[in-house]
Coordinates of C-alpha atoms in Angstrom, one line a residue:
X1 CA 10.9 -16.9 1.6
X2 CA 8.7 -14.0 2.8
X3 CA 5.6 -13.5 1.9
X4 CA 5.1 -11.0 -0.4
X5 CA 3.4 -7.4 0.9
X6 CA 1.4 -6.4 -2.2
X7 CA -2.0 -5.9 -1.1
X8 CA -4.5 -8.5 -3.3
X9 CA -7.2 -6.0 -4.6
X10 CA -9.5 -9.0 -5.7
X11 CA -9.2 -10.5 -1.9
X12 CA -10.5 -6.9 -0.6
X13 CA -12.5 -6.0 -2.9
X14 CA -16.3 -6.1 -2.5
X15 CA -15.9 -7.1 1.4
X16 CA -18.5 -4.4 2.6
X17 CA -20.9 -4.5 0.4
X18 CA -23.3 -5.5 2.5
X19 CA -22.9 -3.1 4.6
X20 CA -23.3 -0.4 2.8
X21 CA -27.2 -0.2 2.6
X22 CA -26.9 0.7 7.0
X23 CA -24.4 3.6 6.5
X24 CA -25.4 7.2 6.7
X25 CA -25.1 8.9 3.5
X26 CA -21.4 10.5 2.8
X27 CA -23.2 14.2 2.3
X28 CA -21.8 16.1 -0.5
X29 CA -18.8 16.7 -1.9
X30 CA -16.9 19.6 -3.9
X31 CA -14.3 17.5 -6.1
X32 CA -15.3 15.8 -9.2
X33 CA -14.5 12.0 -7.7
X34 CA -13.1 10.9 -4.4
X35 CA -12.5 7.6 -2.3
X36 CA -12.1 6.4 1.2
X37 CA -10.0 2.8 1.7
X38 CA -9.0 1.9 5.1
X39 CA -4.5 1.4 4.6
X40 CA -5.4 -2.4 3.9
X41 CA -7.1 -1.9 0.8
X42 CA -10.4 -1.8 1.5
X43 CA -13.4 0.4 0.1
X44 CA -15.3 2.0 2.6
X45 CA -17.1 5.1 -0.2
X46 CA -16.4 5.9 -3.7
X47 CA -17.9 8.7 -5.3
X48 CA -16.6 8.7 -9.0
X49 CA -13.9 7.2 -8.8
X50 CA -13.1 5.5 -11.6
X51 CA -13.0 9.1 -13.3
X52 CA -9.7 9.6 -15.6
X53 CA -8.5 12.5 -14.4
X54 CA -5.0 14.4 -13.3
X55 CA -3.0 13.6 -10.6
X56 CA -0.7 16.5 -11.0
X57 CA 1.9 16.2 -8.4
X58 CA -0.1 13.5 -7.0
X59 CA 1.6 11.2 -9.1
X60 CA 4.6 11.1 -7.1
X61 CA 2.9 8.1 -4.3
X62 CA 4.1 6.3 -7.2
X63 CA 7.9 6.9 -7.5
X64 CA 7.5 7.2 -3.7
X65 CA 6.6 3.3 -3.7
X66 CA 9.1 2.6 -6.0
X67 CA 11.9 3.7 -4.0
X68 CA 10.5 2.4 -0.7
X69 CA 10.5 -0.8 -2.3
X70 CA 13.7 -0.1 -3.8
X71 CA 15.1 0.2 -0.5
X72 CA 13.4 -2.8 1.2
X73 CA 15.1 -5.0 -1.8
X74 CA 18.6 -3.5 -0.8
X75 CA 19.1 -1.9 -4.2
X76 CA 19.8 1.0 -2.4
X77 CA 20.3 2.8 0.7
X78 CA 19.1 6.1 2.8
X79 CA 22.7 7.1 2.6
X80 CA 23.0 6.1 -1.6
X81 CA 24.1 9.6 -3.2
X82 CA 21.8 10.9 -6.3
X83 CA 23.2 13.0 -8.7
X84 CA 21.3 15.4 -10.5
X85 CA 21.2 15.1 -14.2
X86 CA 20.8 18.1 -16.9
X87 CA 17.2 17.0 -17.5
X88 CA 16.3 16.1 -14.0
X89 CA 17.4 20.0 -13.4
X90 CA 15.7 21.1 -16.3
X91 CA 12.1 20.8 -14.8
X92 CA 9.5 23.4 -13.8
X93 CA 7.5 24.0 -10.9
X94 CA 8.3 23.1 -7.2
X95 CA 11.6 22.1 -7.3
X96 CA 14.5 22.6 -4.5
X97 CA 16.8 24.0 -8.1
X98 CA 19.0 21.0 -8.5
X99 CA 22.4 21.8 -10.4
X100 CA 23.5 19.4 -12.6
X101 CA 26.2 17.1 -11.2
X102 CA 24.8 18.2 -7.6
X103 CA 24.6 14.6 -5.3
X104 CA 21.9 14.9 -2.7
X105 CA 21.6 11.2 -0.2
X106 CA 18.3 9.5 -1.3
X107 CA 17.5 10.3 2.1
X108 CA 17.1 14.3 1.1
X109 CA 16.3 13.4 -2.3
X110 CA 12.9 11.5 -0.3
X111 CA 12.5 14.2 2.1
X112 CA 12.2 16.8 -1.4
X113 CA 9.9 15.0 -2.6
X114 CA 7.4 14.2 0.0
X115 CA 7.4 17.3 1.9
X116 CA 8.5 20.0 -1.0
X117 CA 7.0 18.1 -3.8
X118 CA 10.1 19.0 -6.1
X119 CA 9.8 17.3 -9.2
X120 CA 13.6 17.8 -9.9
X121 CA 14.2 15.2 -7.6
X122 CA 11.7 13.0 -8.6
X123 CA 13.2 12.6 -12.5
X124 CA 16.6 12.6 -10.6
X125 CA 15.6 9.3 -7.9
X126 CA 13.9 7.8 -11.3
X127 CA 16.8 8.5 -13.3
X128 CA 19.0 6.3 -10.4
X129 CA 16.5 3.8 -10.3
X130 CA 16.2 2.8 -13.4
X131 CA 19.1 4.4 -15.6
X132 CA 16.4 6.9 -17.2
X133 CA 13.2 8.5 -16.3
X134 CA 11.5 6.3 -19.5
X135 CA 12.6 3.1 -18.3
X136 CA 11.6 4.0 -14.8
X137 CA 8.1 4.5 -16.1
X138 CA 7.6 1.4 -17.8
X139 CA 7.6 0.4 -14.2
X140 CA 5.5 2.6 -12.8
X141 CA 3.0 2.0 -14.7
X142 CA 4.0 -2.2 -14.8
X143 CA 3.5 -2.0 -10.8
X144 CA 0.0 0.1 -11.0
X145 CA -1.2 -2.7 -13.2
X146 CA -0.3 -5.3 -10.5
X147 CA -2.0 -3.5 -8.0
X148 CA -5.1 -4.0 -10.1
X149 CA -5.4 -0.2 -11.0
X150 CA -7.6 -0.1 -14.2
X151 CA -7.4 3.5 -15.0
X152 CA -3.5 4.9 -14.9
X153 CA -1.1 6.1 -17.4
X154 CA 2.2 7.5 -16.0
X155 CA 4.0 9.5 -18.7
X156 CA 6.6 10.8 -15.9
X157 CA 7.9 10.6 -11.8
X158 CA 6.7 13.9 -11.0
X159 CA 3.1 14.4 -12.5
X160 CA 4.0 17.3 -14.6
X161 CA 2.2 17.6 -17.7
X162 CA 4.6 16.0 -20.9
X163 CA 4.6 17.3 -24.4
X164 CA 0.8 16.5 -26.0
X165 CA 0.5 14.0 -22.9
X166 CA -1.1 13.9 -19.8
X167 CA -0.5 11.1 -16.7
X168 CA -4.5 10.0 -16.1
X169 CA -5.8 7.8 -13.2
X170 CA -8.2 7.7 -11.1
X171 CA -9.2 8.4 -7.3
X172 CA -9.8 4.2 -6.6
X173 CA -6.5 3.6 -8.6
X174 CA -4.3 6.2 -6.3
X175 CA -6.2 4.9 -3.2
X176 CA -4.8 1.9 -4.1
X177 CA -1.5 2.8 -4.8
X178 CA -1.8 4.8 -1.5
X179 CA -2.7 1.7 0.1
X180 CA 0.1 -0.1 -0.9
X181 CA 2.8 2.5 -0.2
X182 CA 1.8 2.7 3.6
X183 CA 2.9 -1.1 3.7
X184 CA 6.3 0.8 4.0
X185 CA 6.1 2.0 7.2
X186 CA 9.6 4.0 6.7
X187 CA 7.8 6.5 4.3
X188 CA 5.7 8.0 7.1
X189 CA 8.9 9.6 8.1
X190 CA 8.8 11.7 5.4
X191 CA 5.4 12.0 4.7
X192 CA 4.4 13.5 7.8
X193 CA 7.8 16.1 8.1
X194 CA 6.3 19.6 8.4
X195 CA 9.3 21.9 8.2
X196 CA 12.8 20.5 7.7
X197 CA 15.7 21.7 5.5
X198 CA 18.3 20.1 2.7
X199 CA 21.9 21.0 2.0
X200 CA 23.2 20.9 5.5
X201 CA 20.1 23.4 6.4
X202 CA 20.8 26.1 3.7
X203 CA 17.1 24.6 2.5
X204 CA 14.0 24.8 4.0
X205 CA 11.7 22.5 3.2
X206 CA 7.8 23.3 3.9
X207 CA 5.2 20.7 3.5
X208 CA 2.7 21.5 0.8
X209 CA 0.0 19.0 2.6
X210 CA -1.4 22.0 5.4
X211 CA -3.7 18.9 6.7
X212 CA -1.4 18.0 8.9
X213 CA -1.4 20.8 10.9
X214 CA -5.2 21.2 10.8
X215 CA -6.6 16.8 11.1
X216 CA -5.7 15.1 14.1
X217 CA -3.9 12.0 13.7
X218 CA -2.5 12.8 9.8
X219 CA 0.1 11.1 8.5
X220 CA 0.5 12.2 5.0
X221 CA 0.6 11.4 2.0
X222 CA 0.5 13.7 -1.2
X223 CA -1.2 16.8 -2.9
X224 CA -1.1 17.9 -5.9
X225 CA -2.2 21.0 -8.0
X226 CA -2.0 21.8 -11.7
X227 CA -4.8 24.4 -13.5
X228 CA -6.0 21.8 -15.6
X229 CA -5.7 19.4 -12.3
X230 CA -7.6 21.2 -9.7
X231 CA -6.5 20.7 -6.4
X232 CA -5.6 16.7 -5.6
X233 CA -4.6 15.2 -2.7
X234 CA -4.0 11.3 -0.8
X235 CA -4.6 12.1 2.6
X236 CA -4.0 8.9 5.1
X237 CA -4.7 9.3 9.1
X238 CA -4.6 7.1 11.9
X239 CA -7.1 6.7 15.0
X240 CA -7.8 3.8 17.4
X241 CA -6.0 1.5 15.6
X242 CA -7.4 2.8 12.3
X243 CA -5.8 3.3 9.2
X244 CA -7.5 5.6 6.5
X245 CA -6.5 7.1 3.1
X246 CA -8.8 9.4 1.9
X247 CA -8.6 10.7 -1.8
X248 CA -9.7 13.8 -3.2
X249 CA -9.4 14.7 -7.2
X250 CA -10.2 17.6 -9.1
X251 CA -11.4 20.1 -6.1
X252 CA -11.8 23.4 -7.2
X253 CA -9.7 25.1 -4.4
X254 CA -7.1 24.2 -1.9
X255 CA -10.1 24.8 1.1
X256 CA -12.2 22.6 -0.4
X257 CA -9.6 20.0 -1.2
X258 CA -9.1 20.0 2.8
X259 CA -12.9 20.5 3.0
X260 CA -13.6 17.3 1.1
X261 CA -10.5 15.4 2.4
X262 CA -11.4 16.0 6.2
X263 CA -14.8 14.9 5.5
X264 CA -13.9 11.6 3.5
X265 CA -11.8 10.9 6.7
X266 CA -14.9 12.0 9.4
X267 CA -17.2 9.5 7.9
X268 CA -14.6 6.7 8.0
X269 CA -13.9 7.2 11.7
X270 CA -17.4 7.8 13.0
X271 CA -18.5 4.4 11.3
X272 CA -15.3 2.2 10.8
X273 CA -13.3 0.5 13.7
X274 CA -10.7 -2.3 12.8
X275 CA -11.0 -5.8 13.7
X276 CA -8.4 -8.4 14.8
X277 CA -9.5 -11.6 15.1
X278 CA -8.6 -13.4 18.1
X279 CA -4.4 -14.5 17.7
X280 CA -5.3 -18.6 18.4
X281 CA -7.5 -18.8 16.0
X282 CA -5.9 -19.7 13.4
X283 CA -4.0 -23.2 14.4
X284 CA -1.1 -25.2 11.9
X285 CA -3.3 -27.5 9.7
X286 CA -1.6 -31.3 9.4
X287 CA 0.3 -32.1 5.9
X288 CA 0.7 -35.4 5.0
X289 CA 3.5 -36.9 2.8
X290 CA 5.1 -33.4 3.0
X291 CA 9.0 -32.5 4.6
X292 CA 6.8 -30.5 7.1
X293 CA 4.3 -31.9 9.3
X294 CA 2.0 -28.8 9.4
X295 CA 1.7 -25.8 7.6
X296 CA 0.3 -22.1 8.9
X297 CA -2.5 -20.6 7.6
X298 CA -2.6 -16.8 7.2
X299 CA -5.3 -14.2 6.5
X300 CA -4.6 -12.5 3.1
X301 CA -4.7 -9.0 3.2
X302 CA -3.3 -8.7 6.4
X303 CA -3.8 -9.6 10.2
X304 CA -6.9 -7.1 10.5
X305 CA -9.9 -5.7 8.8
X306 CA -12.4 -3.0 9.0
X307 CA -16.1 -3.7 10.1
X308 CA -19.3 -1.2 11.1
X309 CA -18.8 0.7 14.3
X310 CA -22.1 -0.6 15.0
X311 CA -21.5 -4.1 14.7
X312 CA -17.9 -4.5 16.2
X313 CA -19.7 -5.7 19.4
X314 CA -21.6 -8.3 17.8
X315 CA -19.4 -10.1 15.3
X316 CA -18.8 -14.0 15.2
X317 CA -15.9 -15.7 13.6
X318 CA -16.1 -18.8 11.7
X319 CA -13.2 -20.5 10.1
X320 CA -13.5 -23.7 7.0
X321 CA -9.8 -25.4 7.1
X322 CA -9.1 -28.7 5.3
X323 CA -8.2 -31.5 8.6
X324 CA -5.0 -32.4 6.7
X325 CA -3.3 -31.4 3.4
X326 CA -1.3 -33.4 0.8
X327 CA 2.0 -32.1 0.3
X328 CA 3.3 -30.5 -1.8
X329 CA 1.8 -27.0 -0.9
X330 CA 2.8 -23.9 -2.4
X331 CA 3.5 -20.3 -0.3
X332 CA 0.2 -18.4 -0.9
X333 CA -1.5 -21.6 -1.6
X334 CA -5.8 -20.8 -0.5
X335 CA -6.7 -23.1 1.7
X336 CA -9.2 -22.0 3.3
X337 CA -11.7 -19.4 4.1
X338 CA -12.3 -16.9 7.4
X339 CA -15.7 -15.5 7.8
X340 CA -17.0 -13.1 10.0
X341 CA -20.8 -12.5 10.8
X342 CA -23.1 -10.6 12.7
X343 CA -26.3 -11.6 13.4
X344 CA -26.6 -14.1 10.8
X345 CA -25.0 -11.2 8.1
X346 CA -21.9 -12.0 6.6
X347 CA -19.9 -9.4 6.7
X348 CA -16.2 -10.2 5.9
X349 CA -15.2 -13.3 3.3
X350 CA -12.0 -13.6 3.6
X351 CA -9.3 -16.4 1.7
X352 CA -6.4 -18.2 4.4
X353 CA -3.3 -19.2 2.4
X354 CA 0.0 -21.3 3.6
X355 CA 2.3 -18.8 5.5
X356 CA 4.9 -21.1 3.8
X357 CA 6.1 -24.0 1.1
X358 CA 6.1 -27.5 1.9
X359 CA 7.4 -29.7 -0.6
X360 CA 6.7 -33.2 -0.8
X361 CA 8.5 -36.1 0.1
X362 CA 10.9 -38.0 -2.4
X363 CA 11.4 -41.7 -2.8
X364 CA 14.5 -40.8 -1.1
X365 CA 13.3 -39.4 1.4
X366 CA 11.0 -42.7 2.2
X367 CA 14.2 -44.8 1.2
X368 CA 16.4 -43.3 3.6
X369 CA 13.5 -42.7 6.4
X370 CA 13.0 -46.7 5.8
X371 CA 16.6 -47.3 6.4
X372 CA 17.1 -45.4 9.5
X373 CA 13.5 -47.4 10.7
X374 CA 15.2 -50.5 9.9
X375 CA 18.2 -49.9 11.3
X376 CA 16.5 -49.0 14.3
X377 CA 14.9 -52.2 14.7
X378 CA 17.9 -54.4 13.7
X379 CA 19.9 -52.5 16.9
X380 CA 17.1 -53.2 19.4
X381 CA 16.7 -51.9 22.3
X382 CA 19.7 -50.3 24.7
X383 CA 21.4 -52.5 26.8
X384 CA 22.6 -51.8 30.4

């Protein structure tokens, strides 16, 4: 069995607080809340952002992640056709004009969505999903509460506002939600299209995030923009190794929406690097009475983890594992604890779990093992 991707929010959250008090002040900003996670899930500045406010088209990292994970569980595939109901082609605003009874691959039905936004496709991919755009979210808004968002009601797939109802969350909830979509590594395809086209190329396709021709190293993800909105977006980015999603709500234009987003994503790579710990580190720990001998402990959260610039040169790692374990042991199991330090500050806490199961051994297992033992003995040694 793998082990599952979700990211644990309560394993990442709360890992830099100590070093916040030796970073440089943010500077200000023009949107009502924003937030900077590095891509494995953890807070590097929040300003706000546990604010309800709009997504707007924002919303649709959600669906996106449904999808992805959709495909990853084989429900579907790239080349699954999507057919366009009347009320998925009844919706407003950016929309690539589905007919109804029109079949579009998921593929294109993806690429609509992340690089033309077009909320037709969105209801029409929820609709497939999950039979109808209702049921789909019921699980939208089932998966934000796993991810340990606190502030988020989806009332549709596309972010458009509903009648008397308005999706609300937050800019820490869709950093989280960002977070967890980059674990799909496939969705950067689409995210970071710029121009591309639909329908055999009789459709151009334009990317409504214009960061990506301005910010080196963006990847994506998501704008957004409704009056009552403001300009939204979920910008990620990758330098050195380093992942970043920066989140901007409620900006008052679309310049300062890149304004704010671009300098969310400054202040992350000028004092941020990501840290690895050494591979051999972490060695199989003994299990007794198990149908394993020895089990793998892993870092939860994910195999690195972002530190200080400053202090990247000067960290030391320090591991507490058990000498031996008692079978049985479950996958995901804590067993441990990795910490990082520098100069006596601790600076990363974080929990080692079993890679795997190991079940324990039955009685007959130790009947038969003491069979084979004594059958063993009563043959004796070979003869030549």
């Amino acid at each position: 069995m793998a082990v599952k991707k979700t990211i644990c929010a309560a394993v990442l959250s709360g890992l830099l607080l100590t070093q916040a008090a030796a970073l440089p002040e943010m500077g200000a900003l023009n949107a009502k809340s924003a937030a900077l996670y590095a891509a494995n899930g953890q807070e590097l500045y929040a300003y706000n952002a546990d604010e309800p406010l709009q997504p707007a088209s924002v919303t649709k990292i959600m669906t996106l992640l449904l999808a992805m994970e959709a495909l990853e569980r084989g429900e579907v595939t790239l080349d699954t056709m999507i057919t366009g109901s009347e009320y998925a082609c009844s919706m407003g605003g950016t929309q690539v004009w589905l007919e109804p009874g029109e079949q579009l691959s998921l593929d294109d039905m993806l690429k609509a969505i992340a690089v033309g936004s077009a909320n037709d496709c969105a209801v029409a991919v929820a609709e497939h999903l999950a039979g109808t755009e209702a049921a789909f979210v019921e699980r939208m808004n089932e998966r934000a509460a796993e991810l340990g968002c606190t502030n988020t009601k989806f009332i549709n797939a596309n972010g458009l506002d509903g009648m008397g109802e308005k999706t609300m969350t937050s800019a820490r909830d869709i950093a989280l939600i960002s977070c967890e979509l980059l674990q799909h590594p496939k969705i950067l395809d689409y995210t970071g299209i710029w121009m591309d086209s639909i329908r055999g190329g009789k459709f151009s396709l334009a990317n409504t995030n214009k960061m990506l021709k301005s910010y080196p190293g963006l990847t994506g993800l998501k704008t957004g923009y409704i009056s009552e909105a403001g300009f939204c977006i979920s910008a990620s980015a990758e330098r050195d190794g380093l992942s970043l999603v920066a989140v901007v709500m409620a900006a008052p234009t679309k310049e300062t929406r890149m304004a704010d987003a671009s300098a969310l994503l400054n202040y992350g790579f000028a004092n941020f690097a990501a840290y690895t710990p050494p591979a051999d580190i972490l060695t199989p720990v003994p299990v007794a009475l198990g149908r394993a001998d020895t089990v793998q402990p892993v870092m939860q959260g994910g195999t690195s983890f972002i530190v200080e610039k400053a202090k990247a040169d000067t960290l030391e790692t320090h591991l507490e594992l058990p000498e031996s374990l008692t079978a049985p042991v479950e996958q995901g199991q804590e067993i441990g604890r990795l910490t990082v330090t520098s100069g006596g500050e601790t600076l990363l806490e974080v929990p080692l779990a079993a890679a795997e199961a190991v079940e324990a051994v039955t009685v007959v297992d130790l009947f038969t093992s003491f069979l084979c033992g004594l059958c063993g003995a009563e043959q004796g040694p070979p003869t030549k």
